[in-house]
PDB file of C-alpha atoms and ligand atoms in Angstrom:
ATOM      1  CA  UNK A  19      27.858  45.420  49.621  1.00 98.00           C
ATOM      2  CA  UNK A  20      28.361  42.366  51.766  1.00 98.00           C
ATOM      3  CA  UNK A  21      25.731  39.653  51.095  1.00 98.00           C
ATOM      4  CA  UNK A  22      25.057  36.774  53.503  1.00 98.00           C
ATOM      5  CA  UNK A  23      22.766  34.162  52.016  1.00 98.00           C
ATOM      6  CA  UNK A  24      22.065  30.953  50.165  1.00 98.00           C
ATOM      7  CA  UNK A  25      23.443  29.838  46.770  1.00 98.00           C
ATOM      8  CA  UNK A  26      21.437  27.071  44.912  1.00 98.00           C
ATOM      9  CA  UNK A  27      21.160  25.143  41.701  1.00 98.00           C
ATOM     10  CA  UNK A  28      17.643  25.807  40.351  1.00 98.00           C
ATOM     11  CA  UNK A  29      15.894  22.976  38.490  1.00 98.00           C
ATOM     12  CA  UNK A  30      13.213  24.903  36.655  1.00 97.00           C
ATOM     13  CA  UNK A  31      10.123  23.436  35.064  1.00 97.00           C
ATOM     14  CA  UNK A  32       8.165  25.897  32.730  1.00 96.00           C
ATOM     15  CA  UNK A  33       4.714  24.700  31.793  1.00 97.00           C
ATOM     16  CA  UNK A  34       1.087  25.935  31.040  1.00 96.00           C
ATOM     17  CA  UNK A  35      -0.113  25.899  34.655  1.00 97.00           C
ATOM     18  CA  UNK A  36       1.092  24.871  38.133  1.00 97.00           C
ATOM     19  CA  UNK A  37       0.093  21.283  38.995  1.00 95.00           C
ATOM     20  CA  UNK A  38      -2.597  20.976  41.901  1.00 95.00           C
ATOM     21  CA  UNK A  39      -1.594  18.674  44.986  1.00 95.00           C
ATOM     22  CA  UNK A  40      -1.416  15.008  43.634  1.00 95.00           C
ATOM     23  CA  UNK A  41      -1.761  16.090  39.979  1.00 95.00           C
ATOM     24  CA  UNK A  42       0.615  15.550  37.102  1.00 95.00           C
ATOM     25  CA  UNK A  43       0.962  18.280  34.509  1.00 95.00           C
ATOM     26  CA  UNK A  44       2.916  17.539  31.332  1.00 92.00           C
ATOM     27  CA  UNK A  45       3.807  19.680  28.267  1.00 92.00           C
ATOM     28  CA  UNK A  46       6.536  21.477  30.245  1.00 96.00           C
ATOM     29  CA  UNK A  47      10.143  22.349  29.511  1.00 97.00           C
ATOM     30  CA  UNK A  48      13.187  22.053  31.843  1.00 97.00           C
ATOM     31  CA  UNK A  49      16.253  24.216  32.512  1.00 97.00           C
ATOM     32  CA  UNK A  50      18.983  24.113  35.112  1.00 98.00           C
ATOM     33  CA  UNK A  51      20.105  27.508  36.134  1.00 97.00           C
ATOM     34  CA  UNK A  52      21.906  29.121  39.186  1.00 98.00           C
ATOM     35  CA  UNK A  53      19.947  30.702  41.963  1.00 98.00           C
ATOM     36  CA  UNK A  54      19.561  31.006  45.689  1.00 98.00           C
ATOM     37  CA  UNK A  55      18.276  34.204  47.404  1.00 98.00           C
ATOM     38  CA  UNK A  56      21.634  35.355  48.541  1.00 98.00           C
ATOM     39  CA  UNK A  57      23.537  34.579  45.322  1.00 98.00           C
ATOM     40  CA  UNK A  58      20.791  36.233  43.301  1.00 98.00           C
ATOM     41  CA  UNK A  59      21.065  39.386  45.489  1.00 98.00           C
ATOM     42  CA  UNK A  60      24.741  39.446  45.084  1.00 98.00           C
ATOM     43  CA  UNK A  61      24.497  39.078  41.336  1.00 98.00           C
ATOM     44  CA  UNK A  62      21.794  41.885  41.241  1.00 98.00           C
ATOM     45  CA  UNK A  63      23.940  44.366  43.209  1.00 98.00           C
ATOM     46  CA  UNK A  64      27.049  43.395  41.110  1.00 98.00           C
ATOM     47  CA  UNK A  65      25.293  43.775  37.850  1.00 98.00           C
ATOM     48  CA  UNK A  66      24.438  47.370  38.805  1.00 98.00           C
ATOM     49  CA  UNK A  67      28.038  48.107  39.578  1.00 98.00           C
ATOM     50  CA  UNK A  68      28.445  47.516  43.284  1.00 98.00           C
ATOM     51  CA  UNK A  69      31.579  45.896  44.694  1.00 98.00           C
ATOM     52  CA  UNK A  70      30.164  42.694  46.285  1.00 98.00           C
ATOM     53  CA  UNK A  71      31.436  40.206  48.740  1.00 98.00           C
ATOM     54  CA  UNK A  72      29.446  36.994  49.026  1.00 98.00           C
ATOM     55  CA  UNK A  73      29.349  34.913  52.356  1.00 98.00           C
ATOM     56  CA  UNK A  74      27.794  31.531  51.813  1.00 98.00           C
ATOM     57  CA  UNK A  75      28.583  27.781  51.742  1.00 98.00           C
ATOM     58  CA  UNK A  76      28.465  25.136  48.999  1.00 98.00           C
ATOM     59  CA  UNK A  77      28.872  21.461  48.914  1.00 98.00           C
ATOM     60  CA  UNK A  78      32.099  19.771  47.702  1.00 98.00           C
ATOM     61  CA  UNK A  79      30.449  18.771  44.540  1.00 98.00           C
ATOM     62  CA  UNK A  80      29.755  19.628  40.862  1.00 98.00           C
ATOM     63  CA  UNK A  81      26.862  22.042  41.711  1.00 98.00           C
ATOM     64  CA  UNK A  82      29.156  23.838  44.235  1.00 98.00           C
ATOM     65  CA  UNK A  83      31.878  24.288  41.549  1.00 98.00           C
ATOM     66  CA  UNK A  84      29.263  25.734  39.227  1.00 98.00           C
ATOM     67  CA  UNK A  85      28.036  28.208  41.828  1.00 98.00           C
ATOM     68  CA  UNK A  86      31.661  29.444  42.621  1.00 98.00           C
ATOM     69  CA  UNK A  87      32.473  29.755  39.020  1.00 98.00           C
ATOM     70  CA  UNK A  88      29.424  31.777  38.190  1.00 98.00           C
ATOM     71  CA  UNK A  89      29.815  34.161  41.119  1.00 98.00           C
ATOM     72  CA  UNK A  90      33.581  34.620  40.483  1.00 98.00           C
ATOM     73  CA  UNK A  91      32.876  35.376  36.783  1.00 98.00           C
ATOM     74  CA  UNK A  92      30.499  38.105  37.785  1.00 98.00           C
ATOM     75  CA  UNK A  93      33.357  39.736  39.606  1.00 98.00           C
ATOM     76  CA  UNK A  94      32.022  38.865  42.989  1.00 98.00           C
ATOM     77  CA  UNK A  95      34.536  38.335  45.975  1.00 98.00           C
ATOM     78  CA  UNK A  96      34.101  34.710  46.917  1.00 98.00           C
ATOM     79  CA  UNK A  97      36.827  34.590  49.579  1.00 97.00           C
ATOM     80  CA  UNK A  98      34.122  34.028  52.180  1.00 98.00           C
ATOM     81  CA  UNK A  99      32.214  31.432  50.272  1.00 98.00           C
ATOM     82  CA  UNK A 100      33.164  28.284  51.982  1.00 98.00           C
ATOM     83  CA  UNK A 101      32.853  24.550  50.863  1.00 98.00           C
ATOM     84  CA  UNK A 102      31.659  21.895  53.208  1.00 98.00           C
ATOM     85  CA  UNK A 103      31.960  18.083  52.932  1.00 98.00           C
ATOM     86  CA  UNK A 104      28.988  17.640  55.342  1.00 98.00           C
ATOM     87  CA  UNK A 105      26.085  18.475  52.900  1.00 98.00           C
ATOM     88  CA  UNK A 106      25.425  18.891  49.251  1.00 98.00           C
ATOM     89  CA  UNK A 107      25.041  22.184  47.460  1.00 98.00           C
ATOM     90  CA  UNK A 108      21.552  23.629  47.802  1.00 98.00           C
ATOM     91  CA  UNK A 109      18.934  22.748  45.267  1.00 98.00           C
ATOM     92  CA  UNK A 110      15.610  24.456  44.477  1.00 98.00           C
ATOM     93  CA  UNK A 111      12.850  22.734  42.513  1.00 98.00           C
ATOM     94  CA  UNK A 112      10.953  25.514  40.807  1.00 97.00           C
ATOM     95  CA  UNK A 113       7.674  25.287  38.669  1.00 97.00           C
ATOM     96  CA  UNK A 114       6.791  28.310  36.608  1.00 95.00           C
ATOM     97  CA  UNK A 115       3.379  28.786  34.813  1.00 96.00           C
ATOM     98  CA  UNK A 116       2.616  30.694  31.680  1.00 95.00           C
ATOM     99  CA  UNK A 117       1.935  33.789  33.652  1.00 93.00           C
ATOM    100  CA  UNK A 118       5.402  33.856  35.216  1.00 91.00           C
ATOM    101  CA  UNK A 119       3.974  32.753  38.682  1.00 91.00           C
ATOM    102  CA  UNK A 120       5.908  30.092  40.521  1.00 93.00           C
ATOM    103  CA  UNK A 121       6.202  27.590  43.352  1.00 95.00           C
ATOM    104  CA  UNK A 122       9.587  26.754  44.917  1.00 95.00           C
ATOM    105  CA  UNK A 123      10.760  23.889  47.112  1.00 96.00           C
ATOM    106  CA  UNK A 124      14.215  24.145  48.426  1.00 97.00           C
ATOM    107  CA  UNK A 125      16.719  21.540  49.854  1.00 98.00           C
ATOM    108  CA  UNK A 126      19.071  23.936  51.607  1.00 97.00           C
ATOM    109  CA  UNK A 127      21.937  21.394  52.266  1.00 98.00           C
ATOM    110  CA  UNK A 128      25.227  23.293  52.477  1.00 98.00           C
ATOM    111  CA  UNK A 129      23.358  26.588  52.940  1.00 98.00           C
ATOM    112  CA  UNK A 130      22.743  25.667  56.611  1.00 98.00           C
ATOM    113  CA  UNK A 131      26.474  25.472  57.139  1.00 98.00           C
ATOM    114  CA  UNK A 132      27.346  29.115  56.473  1.00 98.00           C
ATOM    115  CA  UNK A 133      29.831  30.747  58.979  1.00 97.00           C
ATOM    116  CA  UNK A 134      30.125  34.546  59.001  1.00 96.00           C
ATOM    117  CA  UNK A 135      33.723  35.562  58.460  1.00 92.00           C
ATOM    118  CA  UNK A 136      34.155  38.820  56.559  1.00 91.00           C
ATOM    119  CA  UNK A 137      35.110  42.339  57.161  1.00 95.00           C
ATOM    120  CA  UNK A 138      32.459  45.024  57.411  1.00 97.00           C
ATOM    121  CA  UNK A 139      32.992  48.816  57.719  1.00 97.00           C
ATOM    122  CA  UNK A 140      30.712  51.730  58.364  1.00 98.00           C
ATOM    123  CA  UNK A 141      30.453  52.649  54.635  1.00 98.00           C
ATOM    124  CA  UNK A 142      29.277  49.096  53.683  1.00 98.00           C
ATOM    125  CA  UNK A 143      25.807  47.781  53.386  1.00 98.00           C
ATOM    126  CA  UNK A 144      25.255  44.367  54.748  1.00 98.00           C
ATOM    127  CA  UNK A 145      22.345  42.421  52.985  1.00 98.00           C
ATOM    128  CA  UNK A 146      21.098  39.173  54.508  1.00 98.00           C
ATOM    129  CA  UNK A 147      18.391  36.719  53.750  1.00 98.00           C
ATOM    130  CA  UNK A 148      17.054  33.809  55.661  1.00 97.00           C
ATOM    131  CA  UNK A 149      17.594  30.594  53.652  1.00 97.00           C
ATOM    132  CA  UNK A 150      20.782  29.979  55.618  1.00 98.00           C
ATOM    133  CA  UNK A 151      21.472  29.072  59.339  1.00 98.00           C
ATOM    134  CA  UNK A 152      20.240  32.175  61.265  1.00 98.00           C
ATOM    135  CA  UNK A 153      23.270  32.122  63.618  1.00 98.00           C
ATOM    136  CA  UNK A 154      25.343  33.366  60.684  1.00 98.00           C
ATOM    137  CA  UNK A 155      22.844  36.139  59.922  1.00 98.00           C
ATOM    138  CA  UNK A 156      22.848  37.083  63.628  1.00 98.00           C
ATOM    139  CA  UNK A 157      26.611  37.305  63.800  1.00 98.00           C
ATOM    140  CA  UNK A 158      26.836  39.381  60.607  1.00 98.00           C
ATOM    141  CA  UNK A 159      24.078  41.785  61.803  1.00 98.00           C
ATOM    142  CA  UNK A 160      25.831  42.162  65.219  1.00 98.00           C
ATOM    143  CA  UNK A 161      29.178  43.152  63.495  1.00 98.00           C
ATOM    144  CA  UNK A 162      27.567  45.463  60.986  1.00 98.00           C
ATOM    145  CA  UNK A 163      25.317  47.289  63.397  1.00 98.00           C
ATOM    146  CA  UNK A 164      28.300  47.679  65.884  1.00 97.00           C
ATOM    147  CA  UNK A 165      30.390  49.446  63.266  1.00 97.00           C
ATOM    148  CA  UNK A 166      27.659  51.661  62.052  1.00 97.00           C
ATOM    149  CA  UNK A 167      26.993  50.051  58.656  1.00 98.00           C
ATOM    150  CA  UNK A 168      23.484  49.986  57.069  1.00 98.00           C
ATOM    151  CA  UNK A 169      21.940  46.586  57.413  1.00 98.00           C
ATOM    152  CA  UNK A 170      19.105  45.157  55.254  1.00 98.00           C
ATOM    153  CA  UNK A 171      17.558  41.939  56.149  1.00 98.00           C
ATOM    154  CA  UNK A 172      15.265  40.212  53.699  1.00 98.00           C
ATOM    155  CA  UNK A 173      13.279  37.840  55.955  1.00 98.00           C
ATOM    156  CA  UNK A 174      12.733  35.284  53.261  1.00 97.00           C
ATOM    157  CA  UNK A 175      11.665  32.819  54.158  1.00 96.00           C
ATOM    158  CA  UNK A 176       9.900  34.307  57.206  1.00 97.00           C
ATOM    159  CA  UNK A 177      11.970  32.640  59.843  1.00 95.00           C
ATOM    160  CA  UNK A 178      13.248  35.553  61.886  1.00 95.00           C
ATOM    161  CA  UNK A 179      13.501  39.304  62.199  1.00 94.00           C
ATOM    162  CA  UNK A 180      16.437  41.377  63.454  1.00 97.00           C
ATOM    163  CA  UNK A 181      15.985  44.518  65.390  1.00 97.00           C
ATOM    164  CA  UNK A 182      17.707  47.801  64.122  1.00 96.00           C
ATOM    165  CA  UNK A 183      17.726  46.588  60.483  1.00 98.00           C
ATOM    166  CA  UNK A 184      15.869  47.677  57.423  1.00 98.00           C
ATOM    167  CA  UNK A 185      13.425  44.800  56.848  1.00 98.00           C
ATOM    168  CA  UNK A 186      12.184  43.855  53.262  1.00 98.00           C
ATOM    169  CA  UNK A 187       9.488  41.167  53.539  1.00 98.00           C
ATOM    170  CA  UNK A 188       6.947  40.526  50.845  1.00 98.00           C
ATOM    171  CA  UNK A 189       3.312  40.876  51.865  1.00 98.00           C
ATOM    172  CA  UNK A 190       3.022  37.267  52.771  1.00 97.00           C
ATOM    173  CA  UNK A 191       6.201  37.255  54.931  1.00 98.00           C
ATOM    174  CA  UNK A 192       5.135  40.570  56.506  1.00 98.00           C
ATOM    175  CA  UNK A 193       1.901  38.872  57.706  1.00 98.00           C
ATOM    176  CA  UNK A 194       3.611  35.764  58.827  1.00 98.00           C
ATOM    177  CA  UNK A 195       6.072  37.924  60.924  1.00 98.00           C
ATOM    178  CA  UNK A 196       3.380  39.786  62.767  1.00 98.00           C
ATOM    179  CA  UNK A 197       2.370  42.676  60.356  1.00 98.00           C
ATOM    180  CA  UNK A 198       3.694  46.150  59.733  1.00 98.00           C
ATOM    181  CA  UNK A 199       3.045  47.627  63.152  1.00 97.00           C
ATOM    182  CA  UNK A 200       4.985  44.826  64.918  1.00 97.00           C
ATOM    183  CA  UNK A 201       7.910  45.089  62.560  1.00 98.00           C
ATOM    184  CA  UNK A 202       8.154  48.952  62.487  1.00 98.00           C
ATOM    185  CA  UNK A 203       8.335  48.736  66.407  1.00 97.00           C
ATOM    186  CA  UNK A 204      11.791  47.104  66.092  1.00 97.00           C
ATOM    187  CA  UNK A 205      13.068  48.075  62.748  1.00 98.00           C
ATOM    188  CA  UNK A 206      13.947  51.702  61.563  1.00 97.00           C
ATOM    189  CA  UNK A 207      12.254  50.915  58.178  1.00 98.00           C
ATOM    190  CA  UNK A 208      10.116  48.156  56.785  1.00 98.00           C
ATOM    191  CA  UNK A 209       9.966  47.875  52.967  1.00 98.00           C
ATOM    192  CA  UNK A 210       7.033  45.641  51.963  1.00 98.00           C
ATOM    193  CA  UNK A 211       7.374  44.399  48.455  1.00 98.00           C
ATOM    194  CA  UNK A 212       4.094  43.944  46.607  1.00 98.00           C
ATOM    195  CA  UNK A 213       5.040  42.138  43.385  1.00 95.00           C
ATOM    196  CA  UNK A 214       3.984  44.031  40.176  1.00 95.00           C
ATOM    197  CA  UNK A 215       2.307  46.679  42.345  1.00 97.00           C
ATOM    198  CA  UNK A 216       5.696  47.969  43.659  1.00 98.00           C
ATOM    199  CA  UNK A 217       6.598  48.425  47.334  1.00 98.00           C
ATOM    200  CA  UNK A 218       5.733  50.440  50.357  1.00 98.00           C
ATOM    201  CA  UNK A 219       8.089  51.957  52.960  1.00 98.00           C
ATOM    202  CA  UNK A 220       6.880  52.045  56.516  1.00 98.00           C
ATOM    203  CA  UNK A 221       8.509  53.856  59.373  1.00 98.00           C
ATOM    204  CA  UNK A 222       6.992  54.297  62.859  1.00 95.00           C
ATOM    205  CA  UNK A 223       5.293  57.634  63.252  1.00 95.00           C
ATOM    206  CA  UNK A 224       5.404  58.471  59.588  1.00 97.00           C
ATOM    207  CA  UNK A 225       2.814  57.973  56.721  1.00 97.00           C
ATOM    208  CA  UNK A 226       3.534  54.990  54.551  1.00 98.00           C
ATOM    209  CA  UNK A 227       5.490  55.950  51.325  1.00 98.00           C
ATOM    210  CA  UNK A 228       4.367  54.013  48.252  1.00 97.00           C
ATOM    211  CA  UNK A 229       6.364  53.396  45.154  1.00 96.00           C
ATOM    212  CA  UNK A 230       4.373  51.879  42.272  1.00 96.00           C
ATOM    213  CA  UNK A 231       5.700  48.982  40.155  1.00 96.00           C
ATOM    214  CA  UNK A 232       6.805  49.168  36.500  1.00 97.00           C
ATOM    215  CA  UNK A 233       5.103  47.540  33.539  1.00 95.00           C
ATOM    216  CA  UNK A 234       7.302  44.874  31.664  1.00 96.00           C
ATOM    217  CA  UNK A 235       6.598  41.829  29.740  1.00 95.00           C
ATOM    218  CA  UNK A 236       6.856  39.246  32.486  1.00 94.00           C
ATOM    219  CA  UNK A 237       8.079  35.688  31.792  1.00 94.00           C
ATOM    220  CA  UNK A 238       9.197  34.454  35.174  1.00 94.00           C
ATOM    221  CA  UNK A 239       8.812  36.227  38.578  1.00 95.00           C
ATOM    222  CA  UNK A 240      11.444  33.901  40.274  1.00 96.00           C
ATOM    223  CA  UNK A 241      14.165  36.141  41.887  1.00 97.00           C
ATOM    224  CA  UNK A 242      12.333  39.454  41.391  1.00 97.00           C
ATOM    225  CA  UNK A 243      12.556  39.992  45.121  1.00 98.00           C
ATOM    226  CA  UNK A 244      16.147  39.189  45.218  1.00 98.00           C
ATOM    227  CA  UNK A 245      16.833  41.611  42.356  1.00 98.00           C
ATOM    228  CA  UNK A 246      14.833  44.176  44.321  1.00 98.00           C
ATOM    229  CA  UNK A 247      16.976  43.557  47.409  1.00 98.00           C
ATOM    230  CA  UNK A 248      20.295  43.666  45.484  1.00 98.00           C
ATOM    231  CA  UNK A 249      19.341  46.874  43.917  1.00 98.00           C
ATOM    232  CA  UNK A 250      18.281  48.336  47.209  1.00 98.00           C
ATOM    233  CA  UNK A 251      21.698  47.596  48.685  1.00 98.00           C
ATOM    234  CA  UNK A 252      23.423  49.067  45.624  1.00 98.00           C
ATOM    235  CA  UNK A 253      21.435  52.205  45.857  1.00 98.00           C
ATOM    236  CA  UNK A 254      21.994  52.576  49.506  1.00 98.00           C
ATOM    237  CA  UNK A 255      25.653  52.015  49.298  1.00 98.00           C
ATOM    238  CA  UNK A 256      25.887  54.733  46.719  1.00 98.00           C
ATOM    239  CA  UNK A 257      24.225  57.051  49.276  1.00 98.00           C
ATOM    240  CA  UNK A 258      20.697  57.299  47.873  1.00 98.00           C
ATOM    241  CA  UNK A 259      17.975  58.265  50.377  1.00 97.00           C
ATOM    242  CA  UNK A 260      15.770  55.248  51.261  1.00 98.00           C
ATOM    243  CA  UNK A 261      12.679  56.508  49.263  1.00 97.00           C
ATOM    244  CA  UNK A 262      14.748  56.844  46.066  1.00 97.00           C
ATOM    245  CA  UNK A 263      16.468  53.416  46.745  1.00 98.00           C
ATOM    246  CA  UNK A 264      13.074  51.818  46.933  1.00 98.00           C
ATOM    247  CA  UNK A 265      12.089  53.435  43.684  1.00 98.00           C
ATOM    248  CA  UNK A 266      15.174  52.230  41.843  1.00 98.00           C
ATOM    249  CA  UNK A 267      14.724  48.709  43.497  1.00 98.00           C
ATOM    250  CA  UNK A 268      11.163  48.516  42.140  1.00 98.00           C
ATOM    251  CA  UNK A 269      12.463  49.003  38.647  1.00 98.00           C
ATOM    252  CA  UNK A 270      15.129  46.393  39.116  1.00 98.00           C
ATOM    253  CA  UNK A 271      12.490  43.908  40.494  1.00 98.00           C
ATOM    254  CA  UNK A 272      10.292  44.369  37.470  1.00 98.00           C
ATOM    255  CA  UNK A 273      13.131  44.276  34.909  1.00 98.00           C
ATOM    256  CA  UNK A 274      14.364  40.918  36.431  1.00 98.00           C
ATOM    257  CA  UNK A 275      11.107  39.223  35.385  1.00 97.00           C
ATOM    258  CA  UNK A 276      11.693  39.537  31.593  1.00 97.00           C
ATOM    259  CA  UNK A 277      13.332  36.080  31.074  1.00 95.00           C
ATOM    260  CA  UNK A 278      13.090  32.546  32.489  1.00 94.00           C
ATOM    261  CA  UNK A 279      15.417  32.013  35.378  1.00 94.00           C
ATOM    262  CA  UNK A 280      16.233  34.014  38.504  1.00 96.00           C
ATOM    263  CA  UNK A 281      19.165  35.814  37.065  1.00 97.00           C
ATOM    264  CA  UNK A 282      18.467  35.796  33.404  1.00 96.00           C
ATOM    265  CA  UNK A 283      17.454  39.344  33.066  1.00 96.00           C
ATOM    266  CA  UNK A 284      19.090  41.179  35.964  1.00 98.00           C
ATOM    267  CA  UNK A 285      19.250  44.896  34.854  1.00 98.00           C
ATOM    268  CA  UNK A 286      22.245  47.137  34.369  1.00 98.00           C
ATOM    269  CA  UNK A 287      22.040  50.567  35.903  1.00 98.00           C
ATOM    270  CA  UNK A 288      21.293  52.340  32.731  1.00 97.00           C
ATOM    271  CA  UNK A 289      18.209  50.143  32.210  1.00 97.00           C
ATOM    272  CA  UNK A 290      16.937  51.176  35.598  1.00 98.00           C
ATOM    273  CA  UNK A 291      17.500  54.850  34.966  1.00 97.00           C
ATOM    274  CA  UNK A 292      15.753  54.505  31.458  1.00 96.00           C
ATOM    275  CA  UNK A 293      12.642  53.184  33.338  1.00 95.00           C
ATOM    276  CA  UNK A 294      12.755  55.581  36.233  1.00 95.00           C
ATOM    277  CA  UNK A 295      12.300  58.898  34.528  1.00 84.00           C
ATOM    278  CA  UNK A 296      11.239  61.080  37.511  1.00 71.00           C
TER     279      UNK A 296
HETATM  280  O1  RIB B   5      14.121  33.846  45.306  1.00 89.80           O
HETATM  281  C1  RIB B   5      14.346  32.938  44.325  1.00 89.80           C
HETATM  282  C2  RIB B   5      15.294  31.884  44.732  1.00 89.80           C
HETATM  283  O2  RIB B   5      14.670  31.217  45.852  1.00 89.80           O
HETATM  284  C3  RIB B   5      15.588  30.764  43.758  1.00 89.80           C
HETATM  285  O3  RIB B   5      16.672  31.118  42.966  1.00 89.80           O
HETATM  286  C4  RIB B   5      15.764  29.576  44.577  1.00 89.80           C
HETATM  287  O4  RIB B   5      17.043  29.092  44.601  1.00 89.80           O
HETATM  288  C5  RIB B   5      15.253  29.934  46.012  1.00 89.80           C
HETATM  289  O5  RIB B   5      16.322  30.106  46.841  1.00 89.80           O
END
């Protein structure tokens, strides 16, 4: 699995409820963890057993060193993770309430300096998200489609879509990008993630295929979509049909909400198979 995407340091506030505009809410706790949609997706696929290459960019700073050390320790190939002196490593400010819901504000920094420079072959799955400069995503998608690789683009945030790729927006992103009909007109498949309700696979001319979510004790939903996408790429690179891959990814997304922090409860493959019994 080749992942092109962002890597951030997440500054996480956990409190009773999210503040309203202009309001201060105290009684929270703080944690610094590692995040970024691309790095979370890479970590998810890697935890499930995929061989993962991560293409991204960090600043020449302490946060960048933390990001690189963490991804390397997970066994992820970081030879295409570059370091820039032109910007700081990305940072996300995340507030999480007692129900596990969140708001996220990102300063992308070095994530807007990614250059795509990696090998892709027909048996690979390319997984891209949109927190990085889009020319890098466009270059990666072009190379991958030309060699016949499967391409998944998670249009998060909803900045662009790429024809010929499997798109994985959440419901809000799907609406922002024109809706299911507009997306299935250019994409072979659109998988709309629906939080705890699961996900629906849409393909032009076929009935929607719905996969329900899985019940877990949710602590923090941050990164659930990333876990879903990483698991989808893992399942597809293992040759699973798209319907089954979506089912396995729904389980991964649910299991990833069990602890505070985007990567604190990424599942192993056996945990997914224990949940998905049919
Ligand atoms: O999807 C969750 C991620 O979004 C967080 O880890 C944060 O870094 C932002 O990129």
